[in-house]
């Protein structure tokens, strides 16, 4: 294992501390644990909270700020945060309009968010929850009943956060977040795995000419292994699966070409060159494109493609101002 | 070589096309070659142009836009762009206040920028040039007389771009760019090399317990090889060299912890945790911190630390608005 770290047991805390030290103008950490909250807490709006294991940076601390998240709760790498820490996060951000929880679909995360909501309920805090599940690679997985939540989650947070800033009610913000979830799909691939520091070895091994297709974001293998193809052919495999899932014809979409952490930006842009052409050829209109490391798996070399089908409301919310560390609009 | 590419000879062009397709609202490409220019060309300001080899994404196309660069000229990977293409870039951005060229110190780049300036001069276009040379690792190198320009270049572009937006003269913008150059220092390290697609093999090889210290950004080995140390110890090696070069005591600084392309954000933040503490302990005040992949070497796993000593003018210019693909302020 070759990493820039100190002691493996300190990786998450040192990372969170380094994030706070870089951006103390925007975010702070609760003393009780790795809960990142925005400095400018705002009344008169629904608070948006998410969380999950670490290892997906800049998800989710990088998206705490105006127009996106009010809090992100960080567990250990690829591990759910505890319910009582999530509860502290809910209490910290709760204002007069309630709290919308938007975790990714993961059995541990969902259970802990639900427990935290029950605790908050006893304090009289109104919560609601929607769960992202954009990964079309699998119907169920080792860690989920139903699809996994992956990179499309970032777009759901952007849209829900923008709606919350308008002063909309908890029901209204929940509804638009669910609309985004219903219209977003992702699929990913990897050519090199990630290594959890405390594990000391990669989650899987691949030969020099192999790739894992339909990969999740927790270092686990994909749906199947194949020989490495050209970037265009790989992008087509992902797009075919996404496009067969919901009807994107004659739609406007947001496209995200997301890197897994170790993939150079050069390759992500090269992939977007083909994704753009392939979608355009099918008559799908690209309204906005995001290319970069939005939802990572530590140093995994891989990428995912996300399509979000847009209507006028979603376009407006996607374009609305956001001032976070890793997402500015 | 394991990469998401198609044909090796098309990597640069497909990457540039993919960048343009993602961000055609902000930038366009000249037909004559890989010159990226901002859409909103502005009269009444000095135009800022840079360029160099590809492989450093988001440098420099990602910094073309309001408040930073007017044009970025991209050569093949780690290869200088030709003089006649730079000249086309100068012509495209030239407005009424002249053109400031800010390449990194590299013998090929400097020669080609100077030739381009001579061609522009024959058209009556006023140009001036300053050269970034922030790398304290070496006094001279294989590709340079004097120090290399590396990640600190991005801060110089930010400051010069902000000054240009004020309507300052070519002399004034050149002066403040030179002030930034005089006050910025960088040093880098790598634990895994990058592979130029057309070469097909890495620029150097390292054992599992080795690192290259004092590395440049063109895939070349560093100043010396050492056994891998802890992140904190490595950061200290880089900081010691930087801090011994100019006097930062009682100063305010901007800090950049820059990833080389394959380094996960988790590690960069973990490194910043110690950089912050080490500088604070020395009485150096951190005014602003940037953590991320600003100046990369394809998929190299490594990082650099940059310190820019600030005065009131540099602080104001660093904070000024910028609306580019990869740098927003």
XYZ file of C-alpha atoms in Angstrom:
658
model
C 0.000 0.000 0.000
C 1.511 3.282 -1.141
C -0.236 6.361 0.204
C 0.462 9.788 1.646
C -0.780 9.063 5.147
C 0.451 8.907 8.729
C -1.160 6.269 10.963
C -3.940 4.316 9.257
C -6.258 4.814 12.219
C -6.006 8.609 11.894
C -6.704 8.988 8.182
C -10.343 10.087 8.412
C -9.807 12.529 11.274
C -6.704 14.121 9.759
C -8.481 14.457 6.449
C -11.514 16.148 8.014
C -9.250 18.439 10.043
C -7.336 19.396 6.909
C -10.582 20.175 5.123
C -11.771 22.402 7.966
C -8.415 24.174 8.179
C -8.599 24.972 4.464
C -12.206 26.171 4.514
C -13.067 27.450 7.975
C -14.679 30.451 6.290
C -17.413 28.170 4.936
C -17.741 25.153 7.209
C -17.118 23.944 10.735
C -17.058 20.572 12.458
C -19.214 19.645 15.436
C -17.189 18.691 18.495
C -19.062 15.406 18.939
C -17.734 13.869 15.711
C -17.156 14.268 11.991
C -20.261 16.293 11.222
C -19.533 19.168 8.858
C -22.015 22.029 8.924
C -22.191 25.331 7.111
C -21.219 28.413 9.075
C -24.060 30.521 7.772
C -26.976 28.610 9.251
C -30.148 30.023 7.823
C -33.640 30.180 9.277
C -36.660 30.103 6.986
C -35.456 27.172 4.937
C -35.482 23.395 5.019
C -32.112 22.037 6.138
C -30.555 19.347 3.927
C -28.406 16.690 5.546
C -26.581 13.708 4.099
C -23.841 11.357 5.173
C -22.143 8.079 4.629
C -18.712 6.555 4.683
C -15.599 8.594 3.957
C -13.494 7.900 0.878
C -15.746 9.693 -1.613
C -14.200 13.162 -1.308
C -15.252 15.826 -2.141
C -18.489 14.019 -1.242
C -19.971 15.152 0.980
C -18.133 17.778 3.041
C -17.196 19.584 -0.161
C -20.855 20.255 -0.889
C -21.750 21.852 2.432
C -22.617 25.491 1.896
C -25.092 27.895 0.424
C -27.368 26.273 -2.139
C -26.500 22.645 -1.379
C -26.051 20.864 1.947
C -26.476 22.151 5.479
C -24.593 19.184 6.946
C -22.601 16.128 5.918
C -21.954 13.337 8.395
C -18.778 11.363 7.677
C -18.260 7.791 8.834
C -15.013 5.866 8.629
C -13.915 4.956 5.104
C -16.721 3.127 3.270
C -18.538 2.761 6.625
C -21.860 4.206 7.790
C -21.758 6.960 10.397
C -23.426 6.085 13.707
C -27.044 7.073 14.333
C -26.224 9.281 17.315
C -23.769 11.327 15.270
C -26.314 11.775 12.497
C -28.770 12.869 15.193
C -26.297 15.522 16.372
C -26.079 16.737 12.787
C -29.858 16.965 12.498
C -30.061 18.950 15.728
C -27.301 21.307 14.613
C -28.941 22.247 11.312
C -32.592 22.072 12.328
C -34.314 25.410 11.804
C -37.973 26.321 11.496
C -38.846 24.359 8.357
C -37.646 20.859 9.143
C -34.811 18.675 7.923
C -34.631 16.654 4.714
C -32.258 13.677 4.897
C -30.812 12.558 1.532
C -28.497 9.591 2.040
C -27.465 7.137 -0.658
C -29.166 3.764 -0.679
C -27.112 1.568 1.625
C -28.633 -0.692 4.259
C -26.435 0.595 7.084
C -26.832 4.258 6.173
C -30.608 4.017 5.862
C -30.960 2.245 9.189
C -28.835 4.838 10.977
C -30.566 7.803 9.352
C -33.955 6.328 10.341
C -32.809 5.845 13.928
C -31.468 9.390 14.017
C -34.805 10.677 12.694
C -36.635 8.876 15.489
C -34.393 10.529 18.074
C -34.967 13.918 16.418
C -38.710 13.304 16.402
C -38.620 13.008 20.204
C -37.110 16.510 20.228
C -39.981 17.740 18.074
C -37.813 18.117 14.946
C -39.650 17.337 11.713
C -37.659 15.198 9.311
C -38.303 13.559 5.976
C -36.086 11.280 3.910
C -35.479 10.464 0.275
C -32.830 7.999 -0.802
C -30.704 8.170 -3.947
C -30.433 4.983 -5.998
C -29.102 6.008 -9.396
C -26.785 3.062 -10.169
C -28.287 1.014 -13.020
C -25.559 -1.637 -12.803
C -27.359 -3.761 -10.209
C -30.923 -4.308 -9.018
C -29.742 -5.349 -5.564
C -26.272 -5.584 -4.048
C -24.324 -6.867 -1.087
C -25.036 -3.655 0.812
C -28.439 -2.663 -0.521
C -31.985 -3.709 -1.108
C -32.569 -2.113 -4.471
C -30.137 0.005 -6.431
C -27.092 1.716 -4.990
C -26.783 5.478 -4.713
C -23.690 6.764 -6.515
C -22.483 9.904 -8.343
C -25.960 11.116 -9.350
C -26.461 11.872 -5.652
C -24.478 15.088 -6.106
C -27.018 16.384 -8.621
C -29.883 15.478 -6.270
C -28.182 17.439 -3.486
C -27.685 20.407 -5.807
C -31.349 20.465 -6.788
C -32.735 19.892 -3.300
C -30.371 22.493 -1.868
C -31.456 25.082 -4.414
C -35.133 24.371 -3.715
C -34.530 24.697 0.034
C -32.939 28.128 -0.478
C -36.220 29.369 -2.029
C -37.948 28.866 1.326
C -40.062 25.968 0.056
C -41.710 23.625 2.547
C -40.318 20.262 3.628
C -42.926 18.528 1.460
C -41.993 20.635 -1.567
C -38.242 20.104 -1.184
C -38.785 16.388 -0.656
C -40.920 16.218 -3.786
C -38.366 17.886 -6.043
C -35.543 15.780 -4.602
C -37.592 12.689 -5.373
C -38.218 13.981 -8.895
C -34.476 14.343 -9.393
C -33.931 10.824 -8.024
C -36.579 9.449 -10.385
C -34.809 10.992 -13.354
C -31.130 10.350 -12.673
C -29.168 7.256 -13.689
C -25.479 6.332 -13.418
C -23.149 3.512 -14.318
C -19.437 3.101 -13.639
C -16.321 1.160 -14.561
C -12.812 0.811 -13.091
C -9.375 -0.284 -14.286
C -7.567 -0.044 -10.939
C -9.040 -0.641 -7.475
C -8.883 1.401 -4.282
C -7.209 0.366 -1.056
C -8.795 1.089 2.317
C -5.841 2.181 4.495
C -6.814 -0.034 7.434
C -7.188 -3.035 5.095
C -3.785 -2.459 3.503
C -4.636 -4.207 0.248
C -6.910 -3.467 -2.719
C -10.562 -4.508 -2.739
C -9.942 -6.601 -5.862
C -7.188 -7.272 -8.358
C -7.218 -6.859 -12.115
C -4.826 -7.984 -14.807
C -3.209 -5.353 -17.028
C -5.824 -5.929 -19.732
C -8.902 -6.153 -17.502
C -11.614 -3.833 -16.259
C -14.518 -4.113 -13.841
C -17.814 -3.003 -15.351
C -20.771 -1.869 -13.261
C -18.675 -0.972 -10.272
C -19.953 0.580 -7.037
C -18.199 3.248 -5.010
C -17.041 1.195 -2.032
C -14.070 -0.582 -3.534
C -16.062 -3.689 -4.347
C -15.816 -5.491 -7.700
C -18.291 -4.698 -10.463
C -21.017 -6.742 -12.078
C -18.653 -8.391 -14.523
C -15.034 -8.393 -15.587
C -14.098 -7.792 -19.197
C -11.017 -7.144 -21.275
C -10.128 -3.477 -21.442
C -11.758 -1.751 -24.411
C -11.252 1.671 -25.955
C -12.627 4.644 -24.028
C -15.376 5.122 -26.610
C -16.457 1.496 -26.444
C -16.535 1.569 -22.644
C -18.574 4.772 -22.617
C -21.030 3.132 -25.021
C -21.476 0.153 -22.681
C -22.363 2.491 -19.824
C -24.612 4.700 -21.941
C -26.497 1.737 -23.423
C -27.409 0.463 -19.983
C -28.425 3.919 -18.742
C -30.464 4.738 -21.842
C -32.295 1.406 -21.719
C -33.481 2.154 -18.200
C -35.641 5.227 -18.682
C -36.754 7.014 -21.800
C -34.439 9.925 -22.509
C -35.549 10.434 -26.115
C -36.211 14.062 -27.052
C -35.113 15.069 -23.565
C -32.750 17.648 -22.245
C -30.214 16.210 -19.833
C -27.422 17.100 -17.462
C -24.373 14.900 -18.021
C -21.793 14.094 -15.375
C -18.551 12.333 -16.308
C -17.266 11.551 -12.844
C -13.778 10.379 -11.945
C -13.193 7.808 -9.209
C -10.238 9.677 -7.686
C -7.220 8.338 -9.544
C -8.377 9.011 -13.099
C -6.662 11.969 -14.765
C -8.869 14.823 -15.933
C -7.377 14.326 -19.395
C -9.161 10.985 -19.699
C -12.434 12.297 -18.281
C -12.546 15.028 -20.921
C -11.605 12.531 -23.616
C -14.526 10.357 -22.465
C -16.861 13.355 -22.539
C -15.911 13.950 -26.155
C -17.569 10.673 -27.078
C -20.443 10.883 -24.574
C -21.421 14.227 -26.095
C -21.322 12.843 -29.624
C -23.190 9.652 -28.742
C -26.006 11.512 -26.970
C -26.253 14.165 -29.660
C -26.533 11.480 -32.321
C -29.499 10.010 -30.437
C -31.253 13.380 -30.377
C -30.708 13.907 -26.652
C -29.968 17.548 -25.912
C -27.209 18.287 -23.406
C -28.154 21.229 -21.212
C -25.184 21.118 -18.837
C -22.043 18.986 -18.481
C -19.976 18.352 -15.368
C -16.573 16.679 -15.737
C -14.415 15.953 -12.710
C -13.978 14.084 -9.445
C -17.357 14.564 -7.772
C -17.908 11.191 -6.107
C -14.725 9.194 -5.666
C -13.540 5.882 -4.266
C -10.235 7.006 -2.748
C -7.607 6.449 -5.484
C -9.638 4.101 -7.693
C -8.999 4.602 -11.399
C -12.363 4.557 -13.037
C -15.245 6.738 -14.107
C -18.998 6.822 -14.193
C -21.459 8.503 -16.511
C -24.598 10.075 -15.055
C -27.599 11.377 -16.968
C -30.272 13.511 -15.326
C -33.400 14.116 -17.367
C -34.430 17.727 -16.935
C -37.616 19.757 -17.001
C -37.849 23.522 -16.591
C -37.975 23.310 -12.792
C -34.910 21.058 -12.558
C -32.992 23.270 -15.010
C -33.703 26.353 -12.909
C -32.649 24.602 -9.693
C -29.513 23.148 -11.280
C -28.510 26.634 -12.454
C -29.270 28.342 -9.128
C -26.346 29.775 -7.144
C -24.276 27.415 -5.015
C -21.273 28.412 -2.985
C -19.590 25.322 -1.587
C -15.996 24.144 -1.585
C -16.316 21.757 -4.509
C -19.408 22.972 -6.342
C -19.885 26.585 -7.306
C -22.642 27.838 -9.566
C -0.208 1.034 -19.930
C -3.762 1.099 -18.617
C -5.725 4.170 -19.613
C -9.161 5.258 -20.788
C -8.121 6.322 -24.267
C -8.742 5.470 -27.906
C -5.781 5.872 -30.275
C -2.660 7.267 -28.610
C -2.183 9.789 -31.403
C -5.628 11.289 -30.748
C -5.458 11.762 -26.979
C -4.742 15.506 -26.937
C -7.288 16.396 -29.605
C -10.056 14.261 -28.121
C -9.375 15.708 -24.692
C -9.544 19.293 -25.960
C -12.717 18.529 -27.912
C -14.287 16.994 -24.813
C -13.383 20.079 -22.790
C -14.946 22.390 -25.365
C -18.081 20.254 -25.609
C -18.513 20.469 -21.827
C -17.900 24.209 -21.594
C -18.807 25.856 -24.887
C -20.630 28.516 -22.866
C -17.267 29.768 -21.575
C -14.566 28.870 -24.075
C -13.968 28.047 -27.721
C -11.117 26.581 -29.726
C -9.439 28.325 -32.654
C -9.697 26.360 -35.886
C -5.947 26.534 -36.500
C -5.039 24.389 -33.507
C -5.452 23.744 -29.801
C -5.770 27.352 -28.701
C -8.528 27.833 -26.142
C -9.910 31.355 -25.838
C -12.654 32.870 -23.739
C -15.939 33.589 -25.490
C -16.427 36.966 -23.869
C -13.445 38.785 -25.351
C -13.148 42.126 -23.655
C -11.749 45.419 -24.898
C -10.147 47.842 -22.478
C -8.012 45.262 -20.752
C -4.665 43.557 -21.150
C -5.083 40.045 -22.547
C -3.323 37.251 -20.655
C -2.044 34.255 -22.610
C -0.186 31.172 -21.525
C 0.579 27.758 -22.906
C 2.701 24.688 -22.727
C 2.452 20.974 -23.095
C -0.758 19.089 -22.358
C -0.961 16.654 -19.464
C -1.372 19.273 -16.717
C -5.165 19.530 -16.800
C -6.989 21.593 -15.682
C -3.942 23.709 -16.568
C -4.367 25.721 -18.594
C -7.631 25.464 -20.540
C -9.516 25.202 -17.248
C -8.367 28.692 -16.277
C -9.531 30.497 -19.404
C -12.326 32.883 -18.533
C -13.237 36.054 -16.722
C -10.607 37.086 -14.191
C -7.843 34.738 -15.301
C -6.646 33.796 -18.778
C -7.766 35.058 -22.165
C -6.099 32.168 -23.977
C -4.271 28.910 -23.306
C -2.233 27.252 -26.049
C -1.916 23.487 -25.670
C 0.937 21.479 -27.145
C 1.137 17.715 -27.276
C 1.610 16.022 -23.904
C 4.625 17.517 -22.088
C 5.627 19.226 -25.373
C 5.829 22.927 -26.222
C 3.219 24.322 -28.589
C 4.590 25.669 -31.878
C 5.360 29.370 -32.227
C 2.889 29.912 -35.063
C 0.028 28.509 -32.968
C 0.959 30.736 -30.040
C 1.003 33.636 -32.500
C -2.554 32.760 -33.582
C -3.549 32.845 -29.931
C -1.983 36.251 -29.423
C -3.806 37.624 -32.469
C -7.116 36.175 -31.293
C -7.023 37.777 -27.843
C -5.221 41.016 -28.672
C -7.324 44.019 -27.775
C -6.414 47.655 -27.218
C -4.122 47.261 -24.210
C -1.630 44.653 -25.359
C -0.961 41.044 -24.480
C 0.909 39.682 -21.471
C 2.434 36.247 -22.012
C 2.921 34.167 -18.834
C 4.452 30.794 -19.708
C 6.280 28.532 -17.274
C 10.053 28.486 -17.457
C 10.915 25.849 -20.045
C 13.474 26.367 -22.780
C 11.176 25.255 -25.585
C 8.175 27.211 -24.354
C 10.159 30.420 -23.889
C 11.719 30.190 -27.345
C 8.346 29.643 -28.990
C 6.608 32.412 -27.033
C 9.423 34.808 -27.974
C 9.149 33.879 -31.653
C 5.376 34.337 -31.500
C 5.852 37.764 -29.901
C 8.151 38.782 -32.747
C 5.513 37.772 -35.286
C 2.865 39.703 -33.319
C 5.142 42.735 -33.178
C 5.173 42.826 -36.978
C 1.377 43.121 -36.786
C 1.729 46.022 -34.382
C 0.561 44.024 -31.364
C 2.264 45.015 -28.105
C 3.367 42.083 -25.996
C 5.292 41.610 -22.793
C 6.380 38.442 -21.040
C 7.003 37.225 -17.525
C 8.017 33.655 -16.794
C 7.040 31.587 -13.746
C 9.833 29.717 -11.987
C 8.486 28.722 -8.598
C 10.069 25.263 -8.197
C 12.713 25.403 -5.452
C 13.779 21.792 -6.043
C 16.359 22.631 -8.705
C 18.437 25.617 -9.762
C 18.631 24.388 -13.341
C 17.145 21.342 -15.052
C 17.200 19.279 -18.204
C 14.601 21.559 -19.780
C 15.370 24.892 -18.195
C 17.975 27.495 -17.530
C 17.022 28.443 -14.014
C 14.133 27.124 -12.007
C 11.135 25.341 -13.442
C 7.653 26.811 -13.414
C 5.165 24.519 -11.676
C 1.919 24.754 -9.656
C 2.511 28.292 -8.377
C 1.885 29.384 -11.960
C -1.855 29.082 -11.343
C -1.699 31.719 -8.599
C 0.321 34.024 -10.865
C -2.347 33.650 -13.561
C -5.091 34.391 -11.027
C -3.389 37.558 -9.858
C -2.414 38.821 -13.308
C -5.888 38.035 -14.630
C -7.541 39.982 -11.822
C -5.236 42.950 -12.395
C -5.999 42.889 -16.116
C -9.738 43.018 -15.403
C -9.235 46.348 -13.602
C -8.163 47.929 -16.893
C -4.557 48.364 -15.758
C -1.846 48.953 -18.357
C 0.424 46.267 -19.786
C 3.265 47.600 -17.621
C 1.128 47.480 -14.494
C -0.161 43.957 -15.117
C 3.346 42.771 -15.928
C 4.652 44.327 -12.704
C 2.118 42.642 -10.460
C 2.588 39.299 -12.218
C 6.322 39.626 -11.593
C 5.647 40.480 -7.950
C 3.618 37.293 -7.614
C 6.409 35.312 -9.306
C 8.972 36.827 -6.938
C 6.929 35.710 -3.935
C 5.768 32.224 -4.868
C 7.649 28.980 -4.219
C 6.730 25.326 -4.756
C 8.183 21.885 -4.209
C 6.788 18.474 -5.118
C 7.096 14.753 -4.525
C 5.700 11.618 -6.198
C 5.130 7.983 -5.287
C 3.910 6.784 -8.685
C 4.947 8.105 -12.100
C 2.896 9.160 -15.115
C 2.880 7.470 -18.502
C 2.815 9.482 -21.715
C 0.353 7.563 -23.945
C 2.617 7.643 -27.003
C 5.564 6.389 -24.910
C 3.548 3.532 -23.453
C 5.662 3.203 -20.324
C 6.215 5.300 -17.179
C 8.829 8.061 -17.064
C 10.555 6.280 -14.166
C 9.993 3.333 -11.881
C 9.836 3.231 -8.109
C 9.848 0.361 -5.645
C 6.882 -0.034 -3.297
C 8.740 1.788 -0.524
C 10.258 4.599 -2.598
C 9.401 8.159 -3.498
C 10.877 10.803 -5.778
C 11.505 14.100 -4.021
C 11.785 17.404 -5.849
C 9.864 16.222 -8.861
C 8.928 18.346 -11.870
C 5.647 18.183 -13.749
C 6.767 16.472 -16.948
C 7.031 12.887 -15.759
C 10.754 13.155 -15.112
C 12.415 11.831 -11.947
C 12.986 14.168 -9.009
C 16.148 15.492 -7.415
C 16.626 12.437 -5.255
C 15.002 9.147 -4.378
C 14.209 8.283 -0.782
C 12.313 5.682 1.185
C 8.674 6.581 1.606
C 8.052 8.558 4.795
C 4.876 9.554 6.596
C 2.786 12.305 5.003
C 3.762 14.734 7.759
C 7.478 14.032 7.340
C 7.246 14.461 3.574
C 5.368 17.738 3.923
C 8.073 18.953 6.295
C 10.798 18.178 3.740
C 9.003 20.275 1.138
C 8.202 23.109 3.551
C 11.764 23.284 4.873
C 13.150 23.801 1.386
C 10.502 26.383 0.498
C 10.881 28.306 3.758
C 14.662 28.408 3.442
C 14.381 30.080 0.064
C 12.699 33.373 0.912
C 11.791 34.904 4.224
C 8.160 34.143 5.058
C 8.420 35.044 8.750
C 5.559 37.217 10.028
C 3.991 37.007 6.574
C 0.538 36.209 5.357
C 0.524 33.518 2.710
C -1.697 31.653 0.296
C -1.139 27.903 0.482
C -1.762 25.472 -2.338
C -1.661 21.729 -1.734
C -1.736 20.519 -5.301
C -2.374 16.962 -6.486
C -0.508 15.497 -9.452
C -3.593 13.876 -10.963
C -3.727 10.427 -9.379
C -3.602 11.468 -5.725
C -6.929 11.178 -3.907
C -8.381 14.341 -2.390
C -8.447 12.501 0.940
C -4.653 12.511 1.050
C -4.364 16.130 -0.082
C -6.596 17.272 2.787
C -4.689 15.063 5.211
C -1.469 16.740 4.030
C -3.034 20.172 4.475
C -3.816 19.304 8.074
C -0.098 19.185 8.799
C 0.923 22.033 6.476
C -1.497 24.300 8.315
C -0.137 23.289 11.717
C 3.514 23.555 10.666
C 3.079 27.048 9.199
C 0.982 28.252 12.116
C 3.615 27.050 14.537
C 6.199 29.140 12.695
C 4.031 32.242 13.007
C 3.122 32.320 9.326
C -0.482 33.384 8.849
C -2.535 31.507 6.278
C -4.811 33.871 4.397
C -6.216 31.402 1.876
C -5.806 27.683 1.174
C -6.366 25.826 -2.080
C -6.446 22.027 -2.036
C -6.966 20.032 -5.225
C -5.672 19.063 -8.636
C -4.613 22.404 -10.092
C -1.457 21.481 -12.010
C -1.203 17.786 -12.779
C 1.110 15.336 -14.518
C -1.499 13.064 -16.098
C -2.085 10.258 -13.556
C 1.042 10.781 -11.457
C 0.493 10.140 -7.753
C 2.186 12.958 -5.960
C 1.645 16.413 -4.566
C 3.313 19.764 -4.263
C 3.090 22.513 -1.695
C 3.084 26.136 -2.841
C 3.421 29.228 -0.691
C 2.691 32.700 -2.004
C 3.715 35.575 0.245
C 0.985 38.182 0.168
C 0.664 41.916 0.569
C -2.580 43.889 0.482
C -2.529 44.221 -3.303
C -1.957 40.497 -3.875
C -4.683 39.614 -1.366
C -7.190 41.823 -3.149
C -6.295 40.367 -6.540
C -6.389 36.793 -5.252
C -9.873 37.396 -3.838
C -11.188 39.144 -6.964
C -13.916 37.380 -8.965
C -12.898 34.655 -11.390
C -15.284 32.627 -13.475
C -13.405 29.847 -15.230
C -14.031 26.120 -15.515
C -11.628 25.068 -12.789
C -11.161 28.204 -10.699
C -14.092 30.202 -9.399
C -13.787 33.021 -6.909
